[in-house]
Amino acid sequence: DRGAFLKQYDAALVATQSSRPETALPLFEALRPVEPDNPAFLESYGRALILSGRNDEAIGVFRHAVQADPGFALGWHRLG
């Protein structure tokens, strides 16, 4: 159900923006199978990974985002 997805995604974003990756990451990980190739979702997930110190995983997620959409500028920005 799209509404449930958006509610959980919003909660994950709020947790990330509040510097609470320990709350955000389980939400993102539960949602990832629903939106596995959505670059905006992947970028948000990657930011939560960085906040938790999981930088190598974040790089992999950002790479996946730009592979899914080579024109996704924010993904390229996150990769440096």
XYZ file of N, CA and C in Angstrom:
240
model
N 0.844 -1.182 0.000
C 0.000 0.000 0.000
C 0.885 1.240 0.000
N 0.657 2.093 -0.972
C 1.501 3.279 -1.167
C 1.442 4.230 0.024
N 0.259 4.362 0.623
C 0.121 5.248 1.772
C 0.980 4.804 2.943
N 1.014 3.503 3.202
C 1.833 2.970 4.296
C 3.313 3.182 3.998
N 3.701 2.973 2.722
C 5.085 3.201 2.326
C 5.476 4.654 2.607
N 4.642 5.584 2.151
C 4.969 6.999 2.306
C 5.034 7.414 3.771
N 4.169 6.864 4.590
C 4.186 7.184 6.018
C 5.489 6.720 6.664
N 5.916 5.499 6.327
C 7.159 4.960 6.896
C 8.369 5.704 6.332
N 8.325 6.030 5.042
C 9.416 6.767 4.413
C 9.552 8.147 5.051
N 8.422 8.811 5.284
C 8.441 10.118 5.941
C 9.053 10.009 7.336
N 8.702 8.975 8.069
C 9.272 8.777 9.410
C 10.786 8.581 9.326
N 11.237 7.857 8.313
C 12.675 7.641 8.128
C 13.379 8.951 7.794
N 12.760 9.766 6.952
C 13.351 11.063 6.604
C 13.443 11.977 7.816
N 12.385 12.034 8.606
C 12.384 12.872 9.804
C 13.481 12.412 10.765
N 13.613 11.110 10.937
C 14.651 10.583 11.822
C 16.040 10.939 11.299
N 16.244 10.855 10.001
C 17.542 11.205 9.407
C 17.824 12.685 9.615
N 16.842 13.529 9.334
C 17.022 14.975 9.482
C 17.224 15.370 10.938
N 16.777 14.533 11.849
C 16.946 14.787 13.284
C 18.196 14.107 13.839
N 19.060 13.638 12.928
C 20.303 12.959 13.304
C 20.056 11.746 14.199
N 19.043 10.956 13.827
C 18.739 9.722 14.552
C 18.792 8.536 13.589
N 19.998 8.239 13.065
C 20.081 7.150 12.088
C 19.694 5.798 12.663
N 19.858 5.619 13.977
C 19.502 4.340 14.591
C 17.998 4.084 14.478
N 17.219 5.147 14.350
C 15.772 5.024 14.125
C 15.476 4.917 12.629
N 16.186 5.683 11.823
C 15.919 5.737 10.389
C 16.319 4.461 9.654
N 17.464 3.903 9.990
C 17.986 2.785 9.206
C 17.063 1.573 9.150
N 16.485 1.119 10.257
C 15.574 -0.024 10.144
C 14.363 0.273 9.248
N 13.915 1.525 9.257
C 12.794 1.904 8.392
C 13.209 1.854 6.927
N 14.358 2.449 6.605
C 14.855 2.409 5.228
C 15.082 0.967 4.773
N 15.670 0.154 5.632
C 15.981 -1.223 5.250
C 14.707 -2.035 5.007
N 13.659 -1.758 5.758
C 12.380 -2.438 5.533
C 11.731 -1.986 4.227
N 11.953 -0.733 3.862
C 11.335 -0.181 2.658
C 12.128 -0.446 1.385
N 13.390 -0.736 1.497
C 14.236 -0.859 0.308
C 13.716 -1.861 -0.727
N 13.176 -3.019 -0.322
C 12.651 -3.933 -1.353
C 11.473 -3.352 -2.144
N 10.786 -2.378 -1.573
C 9.638 -1.766 -2.252
C 10.100 -0.784 -3.324
N 11.177 -0.069 -3.074
C 11.708 0.948 -3.995
C 13.204 0.713 -4.240
N 13.580 -0.455 -4.749
C 15.012 -0.782 -4.827
C 15.821 0.080 -5.798
N 15.160 0.706 -6.756
C 15.880 1.487 -7.764
C 15.456 2.953 -7.801
N 14.826 3.420 -6.740
C 14.379 4.806 -6.670
C 15.550 5.659 -6.178
N 16.123 6.507 -7.059
C 17.320 7.258 -6.670
C 17.117 8.179 -5.471
N 15.975 8.837 -5.365
C 15.743 9.728 -4.228
C 15.683 8.938 -2.925
N 15.019 7.794 -2.960
C 14.967 6.927 -1.779
C 16.377 6.475 -1.407
N 17.148 6.036 -2.403
C 18.502 5.546 -2.146
C 19.402 6.640 -1.583
N 19.238 7.856 -2.076
C 20.053 8.963 -1.559
C 19.738 9.207 -0.084
N 18.463 9.165 0.264
C 18.069 9.360 1.664
C 18.611 8.243 2.548
N 18.509 7.032 2.065
C 19.043 5.876 2.789
C 20.554 6.029 2.974
N 21.238 6.447 1.921
C 22.682 6.648 2.001
C 23.076 7.704 3.022
N 22.294 8.778 3.119
C 22.582 9.811 4.126
C 22.464 9.242 5.528
N 21.456 8.409 5.760
C 21.303 7.787 7.085
C 22.483 6.866 7.375
N 22.962 6.163 6.364
C 24.133 5.302 6.551
C 25.356 6.127 6.940
N 25.547 7.264 6.276
C 26.684 8.132 6.604
C 26.587 8.618 8.051
N 25.399 9.040 8.452
C 25.213 9.513 9.828
C 25.552 8.443 10.853
N 25.388 7.183 10.470
C 25.685 6.091 11.400
C 27.124 5.597 11.270
N 27.911 6.258 10.405
C 29.312 5.883 10.238
C 29.533 4.726 9.277
N 28.511 4.322 8.556
C 28.613 3.201 7.618
C 28.890 3.735 6.205
N 30.031 4.420 6.077
C 30.365 5.134 4.848
C 30.533 4.231 3.641
N 31.164 3.087 3.803
C 31.361 2.188 2.666
C 30.024 1.705 2.115
N 29.097 1.397 3.008
C 27.762 0.989 2.561
C 27.053 2.138 1.854
N 27.224 3.342 2.377
C 26.592 4.515 1.767
C 27.098 4.717 0.343
N 28.380 4.555 0.132
C 28.941 4.706 -1.217
C 28.284 3.710 -2.168
N 28.119 2.478 -1.714
C 27.454 1.475 -2.546
C 26.025 1.860 -2.876
N 25.327 2.429 -1.920
C 23.941 2.855 -2.136
C 23.901 4.033 -3.108
N 24.814 4.996 -2.954
C 24.859 6.127 -3.883
C 25.218 5.647 -5.298
N 26.107 4.692 -5.405
C 26.438 4.139 -6.725
C 25.221 3.486 -7.358
N 24.467 2.763 -6.561
C 23.245 2.142 -7.070
C 22.279 3.218 -7.571
N 22.174 4.327 -6.843
C 21.276 5.416 -7.245
C 21.648 5.970 -8.617
N 22.932 6.192 -8.856
C 23.330 6.760 -10.153
C 23.323 5.712 -11.260
N 23.432 4.447 -10.906
C 23.252 3.404 -11.923
C 21.788 3.330 -12.337
N 20.889 3.483 -11.370
C 19.459 3.455 -11.665
C 19.041 4.665 -12.496
N 19.675 5.804 -12.244
C 19.374 7.039 -12.972
C 20.668 7.823 -13.147
N 21.361 7.623 -14.280
C 22.638 8.317 -14.497
C 22.541 9.840 -14.462
N 21.356 10.384 -14.592
C 21.181 11.827 -14.542
C 20.865 12.356 -13.147
N 20.929 11.491 -12.143
C 20.586 11.894 -10.767
C 21.764 12.642 -10.178
N 21.733 13.976 -10.298
C 22.870 14.825 -9.916
C 23.205 14.720 -8.428
N 22.206 14.614 -7.562
C 22.491 14.553 -6.134
C 23.265 13.283 -5.788
N 22.976 12.199 -6.483
C 23.738 10.970 -6.271
C 25.206 11.154 -6.637
N 25.441 11.795 -7.760
C 26.825 12.070 -8.166
C 27.502 13.007 -7.168
N 26.757 13.985 -6.686
C 27.296 14.914 -5.696
C 27.723 14.168 -4.439
N 26.899 13.239 -3.980
C 27.228 12.471 -2.776
C 28.467 11.614 -2.986
N 28.707 11.185 -4.212
C 29.897 10.381 -4.503
C 31.154 11.235 -4.614
N 30.974 12.550 -4.663
C 32.130 13.443 -4.702
C 32.490 13.773 -6.091
